[in-house]
Structures are given as C-alpha cells and as structure tokens.
XYZ file of C-alpha atoms in Angstrom:
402
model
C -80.293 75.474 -59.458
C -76.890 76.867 -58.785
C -76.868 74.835 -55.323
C -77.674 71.530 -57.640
C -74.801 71.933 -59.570
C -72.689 72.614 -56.970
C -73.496 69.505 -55.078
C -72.871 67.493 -58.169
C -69.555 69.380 -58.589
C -68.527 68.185 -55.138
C -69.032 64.366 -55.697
C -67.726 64.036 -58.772
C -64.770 65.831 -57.206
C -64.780 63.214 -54.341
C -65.014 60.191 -56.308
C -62.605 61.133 -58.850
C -59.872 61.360 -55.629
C -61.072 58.670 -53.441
C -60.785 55.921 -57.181
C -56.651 56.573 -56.760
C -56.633 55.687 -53.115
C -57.724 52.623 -53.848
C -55.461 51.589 -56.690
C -52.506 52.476 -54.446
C -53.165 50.084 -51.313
C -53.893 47.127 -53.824
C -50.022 45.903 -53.870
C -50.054 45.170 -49.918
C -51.329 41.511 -50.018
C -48.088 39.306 -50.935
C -46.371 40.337 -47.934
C -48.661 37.597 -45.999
C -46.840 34.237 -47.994
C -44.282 35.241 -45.934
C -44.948 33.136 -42.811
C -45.411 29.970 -45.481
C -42.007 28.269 -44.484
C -42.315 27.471 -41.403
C -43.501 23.884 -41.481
C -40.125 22.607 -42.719
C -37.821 24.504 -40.079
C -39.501 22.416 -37.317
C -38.662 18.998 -38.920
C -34.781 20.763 -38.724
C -35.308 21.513 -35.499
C -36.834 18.474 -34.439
C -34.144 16.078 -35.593
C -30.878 17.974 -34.680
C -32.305 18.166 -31.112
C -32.417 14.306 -30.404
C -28.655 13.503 -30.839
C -27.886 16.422 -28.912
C -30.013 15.533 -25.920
C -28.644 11.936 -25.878
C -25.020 13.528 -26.043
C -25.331 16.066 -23.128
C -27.337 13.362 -20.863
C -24.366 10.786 -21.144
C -21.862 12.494 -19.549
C -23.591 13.524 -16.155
C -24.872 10.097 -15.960
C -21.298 8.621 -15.283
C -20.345 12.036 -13.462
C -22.984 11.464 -11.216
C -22.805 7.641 -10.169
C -18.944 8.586 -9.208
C -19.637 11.114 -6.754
C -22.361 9.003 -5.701
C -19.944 6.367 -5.308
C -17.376 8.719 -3.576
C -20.332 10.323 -1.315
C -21.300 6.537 -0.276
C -17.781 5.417 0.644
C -17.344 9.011 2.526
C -20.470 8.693 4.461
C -19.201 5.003 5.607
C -16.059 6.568 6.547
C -17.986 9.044 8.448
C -20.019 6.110 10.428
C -16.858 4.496 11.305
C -15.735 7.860 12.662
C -18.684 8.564 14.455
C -18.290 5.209 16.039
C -14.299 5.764 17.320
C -15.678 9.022 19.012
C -18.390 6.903 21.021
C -15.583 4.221 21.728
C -13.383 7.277 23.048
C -15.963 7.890 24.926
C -16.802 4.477 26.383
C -13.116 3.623 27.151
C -12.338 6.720 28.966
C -15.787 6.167 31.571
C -15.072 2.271 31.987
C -11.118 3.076 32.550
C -12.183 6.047 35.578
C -15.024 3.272 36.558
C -12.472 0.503 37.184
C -9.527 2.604 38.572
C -12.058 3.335 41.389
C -12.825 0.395 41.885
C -9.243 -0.393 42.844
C -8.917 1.968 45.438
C -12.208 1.347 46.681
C -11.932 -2.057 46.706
C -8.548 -2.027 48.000
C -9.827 0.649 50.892
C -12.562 -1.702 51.921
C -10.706 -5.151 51.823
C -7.717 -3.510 54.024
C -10.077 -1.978 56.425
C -11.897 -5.930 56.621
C -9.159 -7.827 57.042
C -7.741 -5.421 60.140
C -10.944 -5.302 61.822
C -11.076 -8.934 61.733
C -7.818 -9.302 62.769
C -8.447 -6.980 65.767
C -11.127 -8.939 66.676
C -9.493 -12.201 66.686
C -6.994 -10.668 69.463
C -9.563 -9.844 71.441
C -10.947 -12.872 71.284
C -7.815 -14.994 71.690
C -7.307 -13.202 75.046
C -10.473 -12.793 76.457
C -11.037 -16.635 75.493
C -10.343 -20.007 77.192
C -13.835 -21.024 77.369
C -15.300 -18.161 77.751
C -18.959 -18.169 75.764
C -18.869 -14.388 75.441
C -16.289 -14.073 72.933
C -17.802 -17.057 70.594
C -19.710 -13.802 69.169
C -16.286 -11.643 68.254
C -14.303 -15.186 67.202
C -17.506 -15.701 64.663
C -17.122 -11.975 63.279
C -13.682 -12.027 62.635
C -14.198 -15.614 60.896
C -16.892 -14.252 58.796
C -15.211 -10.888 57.899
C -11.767 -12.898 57.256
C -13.889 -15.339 55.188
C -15.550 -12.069 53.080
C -11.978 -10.519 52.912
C -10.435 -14.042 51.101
C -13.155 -13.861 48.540
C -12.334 -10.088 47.837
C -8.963 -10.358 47.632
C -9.299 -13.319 45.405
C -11.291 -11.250 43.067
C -9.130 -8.740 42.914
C -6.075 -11.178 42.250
C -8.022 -12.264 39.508
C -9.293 -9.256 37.648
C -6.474 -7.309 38.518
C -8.433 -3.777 38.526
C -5.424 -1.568 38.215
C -4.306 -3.081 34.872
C -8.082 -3.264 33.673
C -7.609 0.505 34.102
C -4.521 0.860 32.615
C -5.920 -1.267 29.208
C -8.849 1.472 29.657
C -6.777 4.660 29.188
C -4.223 2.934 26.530
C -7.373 1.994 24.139
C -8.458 5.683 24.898
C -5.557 7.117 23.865
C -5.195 4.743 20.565
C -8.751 5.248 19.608
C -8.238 9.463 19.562
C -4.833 8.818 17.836
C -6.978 6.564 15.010
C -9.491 9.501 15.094
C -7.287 12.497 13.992
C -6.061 9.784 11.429
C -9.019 9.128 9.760
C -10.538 12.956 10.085
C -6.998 14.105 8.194
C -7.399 11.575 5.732
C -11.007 12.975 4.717
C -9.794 16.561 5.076
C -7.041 15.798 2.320
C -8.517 13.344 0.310
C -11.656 14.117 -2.306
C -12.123 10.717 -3.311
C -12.261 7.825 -0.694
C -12.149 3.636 -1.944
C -13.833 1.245 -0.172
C -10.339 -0.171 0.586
C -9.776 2.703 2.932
C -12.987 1.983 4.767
C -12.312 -1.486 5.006
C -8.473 -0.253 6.446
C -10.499 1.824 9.114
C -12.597 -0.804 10.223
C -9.616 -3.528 10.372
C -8.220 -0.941 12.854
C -11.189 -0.348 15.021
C -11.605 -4.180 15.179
C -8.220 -4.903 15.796
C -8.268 -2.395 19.016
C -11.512 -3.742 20.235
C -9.585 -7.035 19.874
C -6.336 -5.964 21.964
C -8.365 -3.504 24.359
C -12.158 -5.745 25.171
C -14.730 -3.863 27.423
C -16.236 -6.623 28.881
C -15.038 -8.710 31.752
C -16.232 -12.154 31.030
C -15.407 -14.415 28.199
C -12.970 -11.485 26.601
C -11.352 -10.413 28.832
C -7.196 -10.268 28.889
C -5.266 -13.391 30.440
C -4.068 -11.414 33.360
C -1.033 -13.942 33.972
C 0.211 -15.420 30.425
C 2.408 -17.972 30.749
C 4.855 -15.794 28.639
C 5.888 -12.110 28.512
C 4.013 -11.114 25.124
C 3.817 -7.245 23.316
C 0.645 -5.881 22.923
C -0.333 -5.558 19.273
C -3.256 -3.713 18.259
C -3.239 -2.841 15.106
C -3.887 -5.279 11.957
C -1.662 -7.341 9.856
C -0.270 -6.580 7.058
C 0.478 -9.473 4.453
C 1.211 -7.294 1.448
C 4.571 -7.474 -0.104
C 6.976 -4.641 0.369
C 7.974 -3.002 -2.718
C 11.573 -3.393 -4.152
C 12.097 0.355 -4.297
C 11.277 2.840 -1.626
C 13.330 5.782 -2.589
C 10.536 8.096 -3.785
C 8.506 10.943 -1.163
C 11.667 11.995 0.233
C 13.380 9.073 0.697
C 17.066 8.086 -0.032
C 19.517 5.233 0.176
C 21.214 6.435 3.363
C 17.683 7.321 4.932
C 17.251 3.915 4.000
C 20.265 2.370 5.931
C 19.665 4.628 8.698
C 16.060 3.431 9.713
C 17.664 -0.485 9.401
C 19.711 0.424 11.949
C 17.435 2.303 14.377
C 15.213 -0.585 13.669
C 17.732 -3.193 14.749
C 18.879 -1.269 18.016
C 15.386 -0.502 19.074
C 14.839 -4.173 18.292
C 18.183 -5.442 20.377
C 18.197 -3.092 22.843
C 14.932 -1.568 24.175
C 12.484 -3.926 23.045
C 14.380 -6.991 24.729
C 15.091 -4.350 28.301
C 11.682 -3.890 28.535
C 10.664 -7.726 27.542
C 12.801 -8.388 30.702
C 11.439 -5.737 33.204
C 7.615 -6.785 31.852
C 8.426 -10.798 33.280
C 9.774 -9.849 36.239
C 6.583 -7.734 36.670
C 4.686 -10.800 35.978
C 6.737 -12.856 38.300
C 6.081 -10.190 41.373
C 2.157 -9.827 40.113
C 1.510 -13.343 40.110
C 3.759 -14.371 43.883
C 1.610 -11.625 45.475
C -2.164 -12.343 43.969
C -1.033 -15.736 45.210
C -0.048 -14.644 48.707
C -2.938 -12.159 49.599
C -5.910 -14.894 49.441
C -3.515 -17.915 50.623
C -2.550 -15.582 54.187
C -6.399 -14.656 54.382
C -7.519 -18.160 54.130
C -5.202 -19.193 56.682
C -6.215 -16.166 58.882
C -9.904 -16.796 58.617
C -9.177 -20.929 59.513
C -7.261 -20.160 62.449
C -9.833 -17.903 63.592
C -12.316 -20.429 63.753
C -9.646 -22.277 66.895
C -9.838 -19.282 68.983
C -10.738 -20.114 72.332
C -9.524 -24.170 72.986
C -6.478 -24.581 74.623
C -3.509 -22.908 72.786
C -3.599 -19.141 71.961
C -1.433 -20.062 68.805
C -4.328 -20.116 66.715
C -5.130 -16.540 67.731
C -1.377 -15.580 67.131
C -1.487 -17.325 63.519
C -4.925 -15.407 62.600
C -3.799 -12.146 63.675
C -0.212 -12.261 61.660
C -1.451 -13.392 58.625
C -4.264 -11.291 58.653
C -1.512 -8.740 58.797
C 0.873 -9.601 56.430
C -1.993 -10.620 53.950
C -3.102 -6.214 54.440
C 0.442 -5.408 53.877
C 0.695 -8.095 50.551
C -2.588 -6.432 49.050
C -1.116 -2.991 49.444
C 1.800 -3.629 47.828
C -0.068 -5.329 44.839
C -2.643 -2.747 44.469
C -1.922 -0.388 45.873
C 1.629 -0.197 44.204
C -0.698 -1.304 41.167
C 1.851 -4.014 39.705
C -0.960 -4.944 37.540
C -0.545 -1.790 35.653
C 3.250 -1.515 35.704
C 2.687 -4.682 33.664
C 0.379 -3.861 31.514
C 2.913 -0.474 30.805
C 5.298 -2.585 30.244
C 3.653 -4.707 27.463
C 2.096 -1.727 25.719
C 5.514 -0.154 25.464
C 7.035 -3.527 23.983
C 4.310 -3.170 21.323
C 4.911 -0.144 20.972
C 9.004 -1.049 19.985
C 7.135 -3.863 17.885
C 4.880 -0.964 15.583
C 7.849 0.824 15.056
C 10.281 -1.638 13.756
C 7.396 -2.593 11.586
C 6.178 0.313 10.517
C 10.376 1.112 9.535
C 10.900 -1.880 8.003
C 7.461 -1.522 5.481
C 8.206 0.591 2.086
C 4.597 0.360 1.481
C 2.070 3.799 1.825
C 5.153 5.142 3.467
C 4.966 9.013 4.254
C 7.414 11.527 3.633
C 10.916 10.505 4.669
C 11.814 13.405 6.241
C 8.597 13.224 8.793
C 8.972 10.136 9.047
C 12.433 10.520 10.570
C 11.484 13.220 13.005
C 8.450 11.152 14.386
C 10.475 8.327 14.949
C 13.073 10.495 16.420
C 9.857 12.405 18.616
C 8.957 8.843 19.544
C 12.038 7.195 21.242
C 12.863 10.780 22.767
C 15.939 11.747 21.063
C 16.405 14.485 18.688
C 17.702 14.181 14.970
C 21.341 14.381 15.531
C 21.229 11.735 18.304
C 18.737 9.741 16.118
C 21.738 9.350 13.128
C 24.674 8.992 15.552
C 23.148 5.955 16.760
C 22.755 4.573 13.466
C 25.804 5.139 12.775
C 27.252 3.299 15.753
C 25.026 0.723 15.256
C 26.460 0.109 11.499
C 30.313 0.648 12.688
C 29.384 -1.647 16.110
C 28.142 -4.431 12.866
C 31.263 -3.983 10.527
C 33.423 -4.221 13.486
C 31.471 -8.034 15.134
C 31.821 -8.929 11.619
C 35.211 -8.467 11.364
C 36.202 -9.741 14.649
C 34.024 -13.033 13.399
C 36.122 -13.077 10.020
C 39.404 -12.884 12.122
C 38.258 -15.898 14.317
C 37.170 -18.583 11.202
C-alpha cells in the first residue's frame, strides 16, 4: 500500500512539472513569417540589374573595336616590315651575285679575246697557204666571234652598275627599316595613312632599284644626266607656319640658304661629273664590241696574200682587252650610277628642307643635315650666312647696274 501511494505521488509530481514546459516553448512559432518578404526583393533586383548591364557592356564595345582597329593597322605595318627585311635580304645576294659576275665575266672575256689574238699571230705567220693553220685561223675566229657577243652583253647590262643599284637599294631598304620599327616603338596608335606611307616607300624603291633584268630594268645610257629619286611624291601643301618643334625664323632662313647652295653648287658639280661619266661609259661599251668585231673579221683573211689582216686582228684584239678593262674593270658603270644616287641624294635634301610638313625637331634636323653634307654646325651656319651676304651683295650690284 505504501509503495501505491508513492508511485502515484511521483506522477502527479511529474505531470504537474512537465504541464509548464510546455506553456513556455508555445511563443516560438512567429519567428518563421520572417522569410515572407522575399518575393518582392527579387522583382528590385531584377529590374535595377538590366540598365546596369546595358551601361557597363557599351563602353568596352567601342574600347574594343579601337584597339582592334589599332591591332589591325599594326599588324599591316608589321607585314610591310617583315617584307623590307626579305627585300634587304634579296638586294644584298643579287648585288654580291652580279658584282661577280663582273669580274668573272670580265676575267673570262679578257682571257678569250688574248688567246684568240695569239692565235691569229700564229696563224698569220705560219700561213701563206699553208692548210695546217686553217685549224688555229678558225679558233681564233670563233673565240673572237664568242668574245664580241660577251663584250656586247656586258656593254649592255653594264654589271658593275647593276651592282652598284644592288647595294644602294640595300642600304635604303635598312634605312626605311629602322624608320618604320622606331615609328612602332614610339607610337601606340598607328592610321592606315601611315601604312599606306610605308608601302608608297617600299614601292617607290622597288620602282628606282628593279631586281629583274628584262623589261625593268634601268636605261643604262639615258639620253640625259637624271638624279635618282626613290622615294614618293609629295603633293600636299606646305603649311604657312613652321615655327613650332624647335623651329625659329632664323633656323628658317638658314636651311633656305643651305638649300640653295647645295642646290647651286653641289648638286649641279656632280650633275656635271655624272655626264661626263656617261659620255666615257657609253665611247667605251661602243669601242670594246666594234674592235672585237673587227678582230674576229680580219681573222677570217688570215692566210691569202697580205699578212695585214693578221696585223689588224691581232691589234684590235688588243686594244679591244685593254678598252674592256678600263670599262669594267675601272667599273665606269658604277662611278655613274654613284654619281646619280648622290645627285638624288642633293635632290631629298633640298626637298626634305624646303617641306614644313611632319617636320622633326629643328634642332636634329640641323645636325643631320649638317652629319649629311660632312660639315659640322658652325661650318653648316657660316655658309648660310655667306650664302645670304653673297645674295644681298648680286642684288645690289644688279640694282647699281638698272
């Protein structure tokens, strides 16, 4: 009995403190409605994200299609460099190719014509009739005949100037390379004007300088004494006012007057030495076939009655080995061809002093021009400055007179 109502005791005690448990955890369900908001936060969301994306996507749309722009025109500048350095290249093996084959050439028509000529005095004495000379008379005709045909040939492509075009081209071509590899060193964005300027020069000095022999190749006797020009023309207007980058009014004056003494003075000396090495060039690629040709005629009357025909071949078979040293081997065809590049040379500069436009610093631009007709800067402005008095004072003289 006692352990009844102590079991009873026990419950009642258990339910009476688990019944306030309960009652105190009841208050914990609003805290869920919390998360009820959400739906209208993603609408916000939503609709103040499309105007920014169109905003931010604008701007490195046009960012982009420049440098794609500038990144097109630089690669193009890039192929036209990459083509210059293969022209180098070209120039420089064609210009070694044809200055041996003057001296080879040369070597081998020299060593013709004297055999031949030997021959024909052996024949001219040991002749009169004689049937065992006809073979040495028909050798020297044939090898007299060969050497005429040579000679001509080298008259006519004139292999020492063909060289001498050769290493000028090669040396223009590497100055238009370090040119065009400064300008993309210092310049971030390139136009497709300047790419059209680099490709108006590579033309122009595959126009002035041609690889090929036939159909372009350079009128080796013009009827005139002309300058070479190899770069392009420029038909732009000069600006009014050039005074900015260095440049002043006296700067000015003073690259007038270089202009006009280079222009009066060494341009017109060398314009005289360059046709009297024309003159020379063209007497002696006249003279070395003509005195072959005779040579190899006269060979053929070795033998009948007269030894004068044997005399005639032997002298000018001579004369014609002496005439085709002199011509190449003194290499008048390149002496020429110096001579004209240098006159075009006089020609760029008084241009290039004369035009305001793109113009350089004037202070560099003085010292290169200085650098360039081998006087320093002091000797540079005294002969301005003679040149301008040696004006004022013509002018007055002229005044006095009318």
């Amino acid at each position: 009995m006692a352990s009844l109502q102590l079991s009873r005791l026990v419950l009642s005690s258990s339910s009476s403190c688990s019944r306030p448990k309960a009652a105190v955890s009841i208050p914990k369900l609003p805290k869920f409605h919390v998360s009820v908001p959400k739906i209208p936060i993603k609408k916000q969301t939503l609709s103040v994200k499309e105007p920014i994306f169109e905003f931010v996507e604008s701007l490195p749309l046009s960012l982009k299609q420049r440098r794609g722009s500038d990144s097109i025109q630089r690669a193009r500048l890039n192929a036209v460099l990459e083509e210059v350095m293969d022209r180098i290249e070209m120039h420089k093996n064609i210009g070694d190719q044809r200055n041996n084959w003057n001296s080879l050439l040369l070597n081998s028509v020299n060593m013709i014509t004297l055999t031949a000529a030997l021959m024909a005095g052996i024949a001219s004495v040991n002749g009169h009739g004689v049937d065992s000379v006809t073979a040495v008379k028909i050798a020297s005709t044939v090898l007299l005949t060969s050497a005429t045909g040579f000679t001509a040939l080298m008259s006519k492509i004139q292999p020492s100037q063909l060289a001498e075009e050769q290493r000028n081209a090669t040396r223009l071509f590497k100055k238009l390379r370090v040119e065009i590899e400064k300008f993309l060193r210092e310049n971030e964005e390139i136009e497709e004007e300047d790419v059209k300027e680099a490709i108006k020069k590579v033309l122009s000095l595959d126009k002035a300088y041609p690889l090929p022999l036939i159909g372009t190749m350079l009128e080796k006797f013009p009827e005139e004494f002309k300058p070479a020009t190899w770069w392009p023309e420029n038909k732009r207007e000069n600006p009014k006012s050039g005074l900015a980058n260095g440049w002043s009014q006296e700067l000015e004056t003073e690259m007038r007057e270089v202009a006009h003494v280079v222009k009066s003075r060494d341009a017109e000396e060398y314009e005289k030495l360059g046709n009297v090495a024309l003159k020379l060039n063209r007497f002696l690629a006249i003279s070395g076939p003509v005195l072959t040709g005779v040579s190899a005629v006269s060979s053929v009357f070795i033998g009948q009655d007269s030894g004068l025909a044997g005399i005639v071949a032997m002298t000018c078979a001579s004369l014609a080995a002496v005439v085709n040293t002199l011509e190449h081997g003194g290499q008048v065809g390149m002496v020429f061809e110096m001579y004209r590049n240098s006159a075009g040379f006089f020609s760029l500069l008084e241009e290039t002093m004369k035009s305001t436009e793109k113009r350089e610093n004037g202070q560099v631009f003085e010292t290169r021009v200085a650098v360039k007709l081998g006087r320093s800067l002091s000797e540079l402005r005294d002969l301005a400055k003679r040149s301008n008095l040696s004006q004022v004072e013509a002018n007055e003289f002229a005044s006095k007179l009318f």
